[in-house]
PDB file of C-alpha atoms in Angstrom:
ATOM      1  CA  UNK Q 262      81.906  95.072 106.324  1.00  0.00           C
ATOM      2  CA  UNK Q 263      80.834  98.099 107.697  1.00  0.00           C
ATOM      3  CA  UNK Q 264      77.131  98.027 109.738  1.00  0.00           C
ATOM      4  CA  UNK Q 265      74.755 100.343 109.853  1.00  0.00           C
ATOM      5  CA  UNK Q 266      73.068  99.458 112.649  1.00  0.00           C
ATOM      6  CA  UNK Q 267      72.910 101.564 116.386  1.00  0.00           C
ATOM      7  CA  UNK Q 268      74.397 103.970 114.115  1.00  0.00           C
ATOM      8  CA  UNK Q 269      76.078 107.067 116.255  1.00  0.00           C
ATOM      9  CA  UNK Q 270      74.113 109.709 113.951  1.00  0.00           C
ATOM     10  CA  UNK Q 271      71.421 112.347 114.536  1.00  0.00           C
ATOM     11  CA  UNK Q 272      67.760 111.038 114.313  1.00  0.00           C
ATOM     12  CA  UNK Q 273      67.520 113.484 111.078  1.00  0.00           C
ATOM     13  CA  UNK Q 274      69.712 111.298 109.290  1.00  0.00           C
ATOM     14  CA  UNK Q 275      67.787 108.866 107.270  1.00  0.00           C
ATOM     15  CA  UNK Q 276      69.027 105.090 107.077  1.00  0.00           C
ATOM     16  CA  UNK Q 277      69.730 105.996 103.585  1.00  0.00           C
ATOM     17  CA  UNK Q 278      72.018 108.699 104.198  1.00  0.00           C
ATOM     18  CA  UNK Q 279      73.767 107.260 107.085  1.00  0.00           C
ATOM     19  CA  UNK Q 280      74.670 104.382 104.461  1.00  0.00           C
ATOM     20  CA  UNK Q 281      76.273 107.045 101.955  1.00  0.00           C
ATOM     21  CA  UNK Q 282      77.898 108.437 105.121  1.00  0.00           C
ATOM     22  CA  UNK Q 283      79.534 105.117 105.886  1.00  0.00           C
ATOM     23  CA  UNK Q 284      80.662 104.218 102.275  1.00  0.00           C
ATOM     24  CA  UNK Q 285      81.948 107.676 101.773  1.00  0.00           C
ATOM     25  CA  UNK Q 286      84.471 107.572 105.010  1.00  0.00           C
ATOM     26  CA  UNK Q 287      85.558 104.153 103.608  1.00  0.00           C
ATOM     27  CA  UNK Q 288      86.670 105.744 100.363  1.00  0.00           C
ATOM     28  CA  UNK Q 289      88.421 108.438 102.722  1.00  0.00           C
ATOM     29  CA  UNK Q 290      90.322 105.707 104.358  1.00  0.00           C
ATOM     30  CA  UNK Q 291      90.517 103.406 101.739  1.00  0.00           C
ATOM     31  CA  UNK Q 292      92.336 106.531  99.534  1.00  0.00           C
ATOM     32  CA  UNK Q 293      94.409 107.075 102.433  1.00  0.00           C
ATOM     33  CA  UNK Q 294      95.495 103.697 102.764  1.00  0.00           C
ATOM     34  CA  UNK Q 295      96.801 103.535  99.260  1.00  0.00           C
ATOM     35  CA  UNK Q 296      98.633 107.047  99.285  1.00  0.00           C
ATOM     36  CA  UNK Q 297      96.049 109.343  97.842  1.00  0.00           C
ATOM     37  CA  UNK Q 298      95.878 111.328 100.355  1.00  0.00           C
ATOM     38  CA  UNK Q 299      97.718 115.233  99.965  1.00  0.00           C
ATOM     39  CA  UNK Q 300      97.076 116.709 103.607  1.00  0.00           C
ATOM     40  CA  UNK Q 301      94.072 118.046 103.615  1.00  0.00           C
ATOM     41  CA  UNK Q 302      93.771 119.170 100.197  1.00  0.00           C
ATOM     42  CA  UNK Q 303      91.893 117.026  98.424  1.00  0.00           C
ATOM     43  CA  UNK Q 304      88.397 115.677  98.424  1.00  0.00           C
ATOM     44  CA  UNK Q 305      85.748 112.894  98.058  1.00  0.00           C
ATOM     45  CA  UNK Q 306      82.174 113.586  97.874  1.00  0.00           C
ATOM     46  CA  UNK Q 307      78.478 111.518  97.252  1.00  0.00           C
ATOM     47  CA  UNK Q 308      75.464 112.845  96.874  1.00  0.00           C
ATOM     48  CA  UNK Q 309      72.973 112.274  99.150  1.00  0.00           C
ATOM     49  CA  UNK Q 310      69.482 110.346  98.521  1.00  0.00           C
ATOM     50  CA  UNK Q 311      66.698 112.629  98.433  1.00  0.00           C
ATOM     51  CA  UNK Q 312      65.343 115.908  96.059  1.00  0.00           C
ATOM     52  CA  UNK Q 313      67.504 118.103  97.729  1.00  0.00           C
ATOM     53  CA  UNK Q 314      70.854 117.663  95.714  1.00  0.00           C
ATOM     54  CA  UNK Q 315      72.512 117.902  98.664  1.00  0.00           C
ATOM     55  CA  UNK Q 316      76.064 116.231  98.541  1.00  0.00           C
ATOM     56  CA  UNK Q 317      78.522 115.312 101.387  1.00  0.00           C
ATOM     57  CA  UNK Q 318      82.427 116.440 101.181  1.00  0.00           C
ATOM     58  CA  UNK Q 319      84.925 115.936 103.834  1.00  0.00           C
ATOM     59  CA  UNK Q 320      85.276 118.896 106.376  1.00  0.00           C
ATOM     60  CA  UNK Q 321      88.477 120.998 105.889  1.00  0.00           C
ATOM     61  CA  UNK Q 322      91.218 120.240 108.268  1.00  0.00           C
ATOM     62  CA  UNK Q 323      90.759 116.771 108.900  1.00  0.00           C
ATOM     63  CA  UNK Q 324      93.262 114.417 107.223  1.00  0.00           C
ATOM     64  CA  UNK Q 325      91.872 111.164 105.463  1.00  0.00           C
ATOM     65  CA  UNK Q 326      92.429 108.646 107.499  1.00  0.00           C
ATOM     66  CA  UNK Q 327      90.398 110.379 110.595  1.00  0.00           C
ATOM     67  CA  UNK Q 328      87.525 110.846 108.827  1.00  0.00           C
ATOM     68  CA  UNK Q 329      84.392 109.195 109.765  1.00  0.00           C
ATOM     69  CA  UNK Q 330      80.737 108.867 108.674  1.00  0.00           C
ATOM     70  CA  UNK Q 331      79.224 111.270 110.846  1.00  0.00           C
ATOM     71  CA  UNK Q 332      82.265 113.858 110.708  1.00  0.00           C
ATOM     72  CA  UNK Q 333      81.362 114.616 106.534  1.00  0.00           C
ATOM     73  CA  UNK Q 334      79.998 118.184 105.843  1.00  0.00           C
ATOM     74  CA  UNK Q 335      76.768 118.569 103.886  1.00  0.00           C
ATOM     75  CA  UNK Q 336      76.413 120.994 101.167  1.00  0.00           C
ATOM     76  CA  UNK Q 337      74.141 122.393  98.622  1.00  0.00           C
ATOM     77  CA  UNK Q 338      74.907 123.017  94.872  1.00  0.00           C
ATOM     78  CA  UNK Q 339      74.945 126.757  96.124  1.00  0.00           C
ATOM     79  CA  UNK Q 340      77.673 126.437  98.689  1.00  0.00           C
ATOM     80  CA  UNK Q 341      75.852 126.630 101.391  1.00  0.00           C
ATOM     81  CA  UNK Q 342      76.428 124.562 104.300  1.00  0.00           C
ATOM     82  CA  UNK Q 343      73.841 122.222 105.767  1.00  0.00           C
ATOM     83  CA  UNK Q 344      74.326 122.059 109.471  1.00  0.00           C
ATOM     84  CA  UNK Q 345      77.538 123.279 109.718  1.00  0.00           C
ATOM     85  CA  UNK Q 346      79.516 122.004 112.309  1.00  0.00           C
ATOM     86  CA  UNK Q 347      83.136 122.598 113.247  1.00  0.00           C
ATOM     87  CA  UNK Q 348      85.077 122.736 110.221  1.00  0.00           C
ATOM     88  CA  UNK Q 349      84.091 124.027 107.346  1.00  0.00           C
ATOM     89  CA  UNK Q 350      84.993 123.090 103.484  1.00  0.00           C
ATOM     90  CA  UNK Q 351      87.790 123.704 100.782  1.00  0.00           C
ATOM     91  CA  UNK Q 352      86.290 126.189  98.639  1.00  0.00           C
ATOM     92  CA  UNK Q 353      88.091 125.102  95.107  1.00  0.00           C
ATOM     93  CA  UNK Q 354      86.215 121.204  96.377  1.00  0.00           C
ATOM     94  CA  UNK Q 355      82.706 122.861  96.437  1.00  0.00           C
ATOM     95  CA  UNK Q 356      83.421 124.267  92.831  1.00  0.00           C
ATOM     96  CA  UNK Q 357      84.365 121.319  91.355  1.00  0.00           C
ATOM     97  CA  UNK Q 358      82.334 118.753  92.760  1.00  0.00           C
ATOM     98  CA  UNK Q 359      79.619 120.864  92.712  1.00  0.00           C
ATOM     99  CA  UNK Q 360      80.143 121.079  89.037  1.00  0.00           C
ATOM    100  CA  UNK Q 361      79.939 117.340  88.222  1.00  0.00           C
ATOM    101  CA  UNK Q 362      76.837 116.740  90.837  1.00  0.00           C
ATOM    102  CA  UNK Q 363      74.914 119.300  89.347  1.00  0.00           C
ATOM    103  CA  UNK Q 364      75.726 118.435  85.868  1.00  0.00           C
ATOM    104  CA  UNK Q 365      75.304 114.596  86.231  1.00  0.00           C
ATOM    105  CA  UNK Q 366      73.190 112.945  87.684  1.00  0.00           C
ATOM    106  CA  UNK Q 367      74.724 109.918  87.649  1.00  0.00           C
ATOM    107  CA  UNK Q 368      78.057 110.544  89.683  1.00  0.00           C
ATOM    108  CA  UNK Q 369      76.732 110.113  93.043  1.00  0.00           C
ATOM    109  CA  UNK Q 370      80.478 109.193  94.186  1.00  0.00           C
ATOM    110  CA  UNK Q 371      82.759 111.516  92.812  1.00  0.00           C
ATOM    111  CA  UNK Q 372      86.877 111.558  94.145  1.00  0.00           C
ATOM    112  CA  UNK Q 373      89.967 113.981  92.652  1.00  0.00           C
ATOM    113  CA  UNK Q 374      93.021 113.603  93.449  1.00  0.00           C
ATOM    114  CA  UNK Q 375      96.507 115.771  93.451  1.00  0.00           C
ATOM    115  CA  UNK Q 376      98.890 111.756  93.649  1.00  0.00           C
ATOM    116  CA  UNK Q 377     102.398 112.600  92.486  1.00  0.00           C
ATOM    117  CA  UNK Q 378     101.904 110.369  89.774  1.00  0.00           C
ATOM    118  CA  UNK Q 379      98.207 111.439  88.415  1.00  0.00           C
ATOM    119  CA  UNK Q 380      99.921 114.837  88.480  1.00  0.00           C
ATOM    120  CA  UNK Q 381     102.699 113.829  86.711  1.00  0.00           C
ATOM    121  CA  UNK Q 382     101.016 112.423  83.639  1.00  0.00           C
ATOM    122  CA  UNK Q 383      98.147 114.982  83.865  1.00  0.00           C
ATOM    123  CA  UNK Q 384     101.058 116.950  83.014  1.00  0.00           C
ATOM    124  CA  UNK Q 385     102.518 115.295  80.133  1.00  0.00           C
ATOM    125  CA  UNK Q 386     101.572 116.350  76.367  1.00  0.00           C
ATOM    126  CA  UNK Q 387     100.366 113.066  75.583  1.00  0.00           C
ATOM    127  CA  UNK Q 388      98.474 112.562  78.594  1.00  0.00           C
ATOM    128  CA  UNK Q 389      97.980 108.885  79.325  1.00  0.00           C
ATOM    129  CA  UNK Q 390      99.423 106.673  76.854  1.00  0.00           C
ATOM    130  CA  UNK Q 391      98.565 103.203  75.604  1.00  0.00           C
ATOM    131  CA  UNK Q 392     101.117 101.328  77.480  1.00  0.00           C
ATOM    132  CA  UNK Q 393      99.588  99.005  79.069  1.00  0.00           C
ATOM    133  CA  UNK Q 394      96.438  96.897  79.591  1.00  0.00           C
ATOM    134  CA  UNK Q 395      94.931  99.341  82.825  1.00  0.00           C
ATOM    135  CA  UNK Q 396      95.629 102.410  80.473  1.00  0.00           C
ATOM    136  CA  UNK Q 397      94.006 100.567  77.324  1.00  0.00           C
ATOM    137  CA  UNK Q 398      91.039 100.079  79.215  1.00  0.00           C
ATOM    138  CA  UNK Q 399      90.258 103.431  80.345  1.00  0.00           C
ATOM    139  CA  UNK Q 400      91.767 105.343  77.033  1.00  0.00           C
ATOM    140  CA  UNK Q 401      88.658 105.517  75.489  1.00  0.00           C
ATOM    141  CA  UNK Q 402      86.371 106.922  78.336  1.00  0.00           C
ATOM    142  CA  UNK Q 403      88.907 109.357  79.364  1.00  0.00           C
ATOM    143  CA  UNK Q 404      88.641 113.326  79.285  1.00  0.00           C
ATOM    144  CA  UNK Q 405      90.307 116.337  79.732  1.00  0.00           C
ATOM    145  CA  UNK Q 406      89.955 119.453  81.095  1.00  0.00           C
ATOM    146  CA  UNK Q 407      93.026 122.031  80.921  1.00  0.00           C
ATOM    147  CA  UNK Q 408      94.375 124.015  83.571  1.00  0.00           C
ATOM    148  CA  UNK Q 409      92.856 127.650  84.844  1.00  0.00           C
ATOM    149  CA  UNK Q 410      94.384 127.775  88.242  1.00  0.00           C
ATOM    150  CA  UNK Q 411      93.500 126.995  91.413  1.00  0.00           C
ATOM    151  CA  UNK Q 412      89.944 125.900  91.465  1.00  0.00           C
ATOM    152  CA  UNK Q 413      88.278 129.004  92.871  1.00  0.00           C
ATOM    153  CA  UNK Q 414      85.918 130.905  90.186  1.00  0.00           C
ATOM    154  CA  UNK Q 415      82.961 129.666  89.726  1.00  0.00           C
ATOM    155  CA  UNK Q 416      82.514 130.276  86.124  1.00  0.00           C
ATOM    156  CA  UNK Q 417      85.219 127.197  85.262  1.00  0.00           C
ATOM    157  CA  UNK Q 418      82.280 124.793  86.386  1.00  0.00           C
ATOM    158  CA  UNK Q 419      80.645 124.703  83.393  1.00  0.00           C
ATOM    159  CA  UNK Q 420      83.770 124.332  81.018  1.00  0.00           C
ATOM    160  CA  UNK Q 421      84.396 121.935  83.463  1.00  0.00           C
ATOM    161  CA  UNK Q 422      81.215 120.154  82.935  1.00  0.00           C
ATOM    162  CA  UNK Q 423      81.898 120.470  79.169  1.00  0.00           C
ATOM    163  CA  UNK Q 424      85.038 119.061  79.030  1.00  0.00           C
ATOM    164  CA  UNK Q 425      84.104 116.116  81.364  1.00  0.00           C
ATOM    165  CA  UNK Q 426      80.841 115.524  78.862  1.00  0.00           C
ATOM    166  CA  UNK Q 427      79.630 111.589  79.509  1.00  0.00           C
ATOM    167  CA  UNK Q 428      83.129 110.321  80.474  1.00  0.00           C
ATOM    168  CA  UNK Q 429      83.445 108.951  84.180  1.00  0.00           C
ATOM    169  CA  UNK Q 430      87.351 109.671  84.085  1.00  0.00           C
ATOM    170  CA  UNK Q 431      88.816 112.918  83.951  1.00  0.00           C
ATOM    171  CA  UNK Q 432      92.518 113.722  83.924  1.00  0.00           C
ATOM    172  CA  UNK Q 433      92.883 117.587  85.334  1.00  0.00           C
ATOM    173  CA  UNK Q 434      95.385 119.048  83.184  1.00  0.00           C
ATOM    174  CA  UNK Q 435      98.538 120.129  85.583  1.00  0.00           C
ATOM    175  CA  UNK Q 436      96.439 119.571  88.719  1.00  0.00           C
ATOM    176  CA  UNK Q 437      95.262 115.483  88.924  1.00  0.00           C
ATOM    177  CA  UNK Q 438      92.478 112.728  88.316  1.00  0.00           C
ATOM    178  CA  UNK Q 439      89.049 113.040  88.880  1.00  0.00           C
ATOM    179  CA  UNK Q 440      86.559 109.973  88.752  1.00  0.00           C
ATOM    180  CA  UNK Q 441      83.053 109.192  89.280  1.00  0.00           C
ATOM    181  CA  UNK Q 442      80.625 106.350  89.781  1.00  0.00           C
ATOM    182  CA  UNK Q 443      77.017 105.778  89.767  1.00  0.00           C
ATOM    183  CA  UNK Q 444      77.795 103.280  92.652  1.00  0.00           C
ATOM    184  CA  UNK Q 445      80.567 103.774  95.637  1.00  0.00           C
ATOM    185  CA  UNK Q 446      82.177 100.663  93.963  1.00  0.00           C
ATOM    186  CA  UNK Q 447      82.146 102.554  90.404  1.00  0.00           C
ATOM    187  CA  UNK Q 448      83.972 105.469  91.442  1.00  0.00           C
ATOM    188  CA  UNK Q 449      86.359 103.538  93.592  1.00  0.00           C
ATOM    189  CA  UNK Q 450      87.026 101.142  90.882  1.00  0.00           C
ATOM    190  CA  UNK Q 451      87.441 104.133  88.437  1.00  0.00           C
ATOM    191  CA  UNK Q 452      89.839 106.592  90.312  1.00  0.00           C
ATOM    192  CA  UNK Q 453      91.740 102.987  91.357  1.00  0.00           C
ATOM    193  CA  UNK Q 454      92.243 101.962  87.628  1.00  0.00           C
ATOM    194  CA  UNK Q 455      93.476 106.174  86.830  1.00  0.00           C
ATOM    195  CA  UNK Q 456      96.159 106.222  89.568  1.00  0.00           C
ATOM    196  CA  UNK Q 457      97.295 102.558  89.185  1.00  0.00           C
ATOM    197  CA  UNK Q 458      97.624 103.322  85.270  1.00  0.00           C
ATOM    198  CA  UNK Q 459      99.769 106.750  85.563  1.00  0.00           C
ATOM    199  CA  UNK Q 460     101.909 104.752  88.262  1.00  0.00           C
ATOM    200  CA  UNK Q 461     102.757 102.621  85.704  1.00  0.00           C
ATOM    201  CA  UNK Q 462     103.085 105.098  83.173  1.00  0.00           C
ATOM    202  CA  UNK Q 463     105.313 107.143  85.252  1.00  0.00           C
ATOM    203  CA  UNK Q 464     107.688 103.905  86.084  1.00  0.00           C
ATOM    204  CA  UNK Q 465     107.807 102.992  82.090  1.00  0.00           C
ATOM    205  CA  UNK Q 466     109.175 106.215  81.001  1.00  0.00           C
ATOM    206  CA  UNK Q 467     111.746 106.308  83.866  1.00  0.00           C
ATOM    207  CA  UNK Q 468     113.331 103.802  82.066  1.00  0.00           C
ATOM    208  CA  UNK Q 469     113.825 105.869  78.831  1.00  0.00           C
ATOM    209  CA  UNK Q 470     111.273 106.920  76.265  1.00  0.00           C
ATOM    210  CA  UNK Q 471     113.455 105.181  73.370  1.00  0.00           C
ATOM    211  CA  UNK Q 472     111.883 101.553  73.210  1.00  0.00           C
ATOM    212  CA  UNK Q 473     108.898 102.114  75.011  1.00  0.00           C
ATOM    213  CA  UNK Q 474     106.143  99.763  73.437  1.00  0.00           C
ATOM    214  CA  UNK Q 475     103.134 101.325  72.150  1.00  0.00           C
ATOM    215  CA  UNK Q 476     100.434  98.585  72.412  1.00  0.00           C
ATOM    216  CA  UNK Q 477      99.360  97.479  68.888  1.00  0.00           C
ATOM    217  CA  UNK Q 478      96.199  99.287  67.256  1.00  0.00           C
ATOM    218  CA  UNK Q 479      94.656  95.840  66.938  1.00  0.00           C
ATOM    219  CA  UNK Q 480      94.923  94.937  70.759  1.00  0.00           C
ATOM    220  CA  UNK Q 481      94.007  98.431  71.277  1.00  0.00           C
ATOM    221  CA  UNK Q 482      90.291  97.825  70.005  1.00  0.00           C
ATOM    222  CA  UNK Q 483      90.123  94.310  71.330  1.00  0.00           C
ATOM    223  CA  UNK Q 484      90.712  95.680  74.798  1.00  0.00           C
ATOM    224  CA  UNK Q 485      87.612  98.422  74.209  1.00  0.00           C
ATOM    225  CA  UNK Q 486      85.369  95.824  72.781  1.00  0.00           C
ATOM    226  CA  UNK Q 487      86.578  93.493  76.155  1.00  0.00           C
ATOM    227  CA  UNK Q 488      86.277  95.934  78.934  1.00  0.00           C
ATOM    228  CA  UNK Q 489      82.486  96.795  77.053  1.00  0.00           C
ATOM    229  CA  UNK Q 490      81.224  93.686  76.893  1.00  0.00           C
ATOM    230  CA  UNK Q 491      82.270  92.661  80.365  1.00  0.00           C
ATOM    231  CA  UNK Q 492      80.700  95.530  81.501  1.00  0.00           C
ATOM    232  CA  UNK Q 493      77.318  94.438  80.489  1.00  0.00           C
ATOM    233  CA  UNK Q 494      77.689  91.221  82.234  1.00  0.00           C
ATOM    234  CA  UNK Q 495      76.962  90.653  86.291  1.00  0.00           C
ATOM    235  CA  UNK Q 496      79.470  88.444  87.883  1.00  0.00           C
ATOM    236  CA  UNK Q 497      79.799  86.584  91.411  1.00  0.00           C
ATOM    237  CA  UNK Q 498      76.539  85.143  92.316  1.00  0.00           C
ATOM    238  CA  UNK Q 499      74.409  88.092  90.510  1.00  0.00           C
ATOM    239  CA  UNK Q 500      76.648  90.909  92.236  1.00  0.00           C
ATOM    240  CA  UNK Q 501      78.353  92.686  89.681  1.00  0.00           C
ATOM    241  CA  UNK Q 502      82.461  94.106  89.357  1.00  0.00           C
ATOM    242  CA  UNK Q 503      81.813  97.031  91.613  1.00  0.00           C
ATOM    243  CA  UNK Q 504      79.987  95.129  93.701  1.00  0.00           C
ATOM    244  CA  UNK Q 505      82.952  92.590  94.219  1.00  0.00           C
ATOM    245  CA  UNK Q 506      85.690  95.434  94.228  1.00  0.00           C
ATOM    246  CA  UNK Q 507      84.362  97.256  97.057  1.00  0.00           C
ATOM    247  CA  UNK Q 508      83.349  94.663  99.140  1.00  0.00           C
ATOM    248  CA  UNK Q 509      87.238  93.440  98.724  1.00  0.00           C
ATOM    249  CA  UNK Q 510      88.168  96.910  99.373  1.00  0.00           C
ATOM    250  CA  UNK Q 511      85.868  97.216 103.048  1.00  0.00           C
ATOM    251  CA  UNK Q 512      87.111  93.903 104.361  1.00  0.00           C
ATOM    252  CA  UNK Q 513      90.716  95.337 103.899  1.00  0.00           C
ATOM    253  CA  UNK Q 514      89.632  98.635 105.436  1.00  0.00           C
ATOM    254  CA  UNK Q 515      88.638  97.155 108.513  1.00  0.00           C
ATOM    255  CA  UNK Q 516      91.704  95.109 108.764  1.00  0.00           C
ATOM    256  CA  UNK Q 517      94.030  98.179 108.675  1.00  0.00           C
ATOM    257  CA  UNK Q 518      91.464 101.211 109.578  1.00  0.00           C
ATOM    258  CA  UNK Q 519      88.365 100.463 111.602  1.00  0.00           C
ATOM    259  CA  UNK Q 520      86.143 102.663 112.611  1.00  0.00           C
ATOM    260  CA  UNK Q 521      85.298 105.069 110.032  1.00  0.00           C
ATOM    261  CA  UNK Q 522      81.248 103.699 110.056  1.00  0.00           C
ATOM    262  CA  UNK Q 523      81.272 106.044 113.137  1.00  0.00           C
TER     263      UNK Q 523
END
């Protein structure tokens, strides 16, 4: 796992900060890793600690896998840049993540993605379908918000906010997932648990619509009353499902992508 220690990081970065810098490069890589990634076009950002409401987003023009901690641009809900460096951001990422940080206070970790497949089935009338035991789970904390174009007017932020209400998975009409945690591990497992579901939604209906299983209405609720009450329960020695996830997730990362805690 990633150290924070001897950090490489201005003195005006607090311990605190430098920690949310590290995590958030790991969910860079980590994203990259899986095939998240579109370029440089799409974004990951965490707010940082403090009563600023500051957030960090990547910098536009670097891809995924080469970012690092201390390469992340900080921003303010205004769009102003804090310390600008080299690069600076993708507009339509300020607007919406500055939506969701300024409307919740809980997503410190927030990541949206344009994957071939969460487009896909962001596209599809039905949206995500009850096919399967990933999509079961996350059915019933799932929004929507429909397309208005590219993400550049600043009024959409607050239909935005609307649409996305006190759900922690979003599906972006036309355009991709969105997902947030309160925790790194939250939002990782979250946007994880979208793509892996419309990945398997997309390879179901390849094989023809016609006898597609639609999981029983029974097993439907069981599933929501499952996934709530294991929620509510700490696992592994006190640390609890995020926990576990994204320390899983950082001990592959620095198998196949060390040195983003730099």
């Amino acid at each position: 796992m990633a150290t924070v220690l001897e950090r490489p990081a201005p003195k005006t970065i607090s311990d605190a900060e430098w920690q949310v810098r590290v995590d958030l490069a790991a969910f860079y890589r980590l994203s990259a890793l899986y095939g998240w990634d579109d370029l440089i076009f799409t974004h990951i950002s965490a707010r940082v600690p403090g009563p600023d409401h500051h957030f960090l987003i990547n910098p536009f023009g670097l891809g995924f896998d080469e970012i690092t901690a201390s390469s992340l641009v900080k921003v303010d809900l205004d769009g102003n840049l804090i310390d600008p460096g080299d690069y600076g951001i993708n507009y339509a990422g300020y607007v919406i993540h500055s939506a969701v940080h300024a409307a919740r206070p809980d997503a410190h970790f927030i990541a949206h993605f344009h994957s071939p497949d969460g487009t896909a089935v962001s596209s599809h009338a039905e949206g995500l379908l009850p096919l399967n035991q990933k999509a079961l789970a996350i059915i019933p904390r799932l929004s929507y918000h429909d397309y208005e174009g590219v993400a550049l007017n600043l009024d959409e932020r607050e239909r935005l906010a609307a649409d996305l209400g006190d759900t922690k998975i979003m599906l972006l009409r036309n355009h991709g997932t969105l997902a947030l945690g309160e925790s790194v591990g939250e939002a990782w497992l979250n946007i994880y648990s979208i793509e892996s579901a419309c990945t398997a939604q997309v390879r179901t209906l390849s094989i023809g619509r016609e006898h597609v299983l639609i999981a029983p209405e029974a097993a439907q609720e069981e599933v929501r009353r499952q996934m709530a009450e294991r929620r509510a329960v700490d696992r592994g020695g006190g640390r609890n499902i995020f926990q576990l996830v994204w320390e899983a997730a950082l001990r592959k990362l620095d198998r196949h992508s060390p040195g983003y805690d730099q």
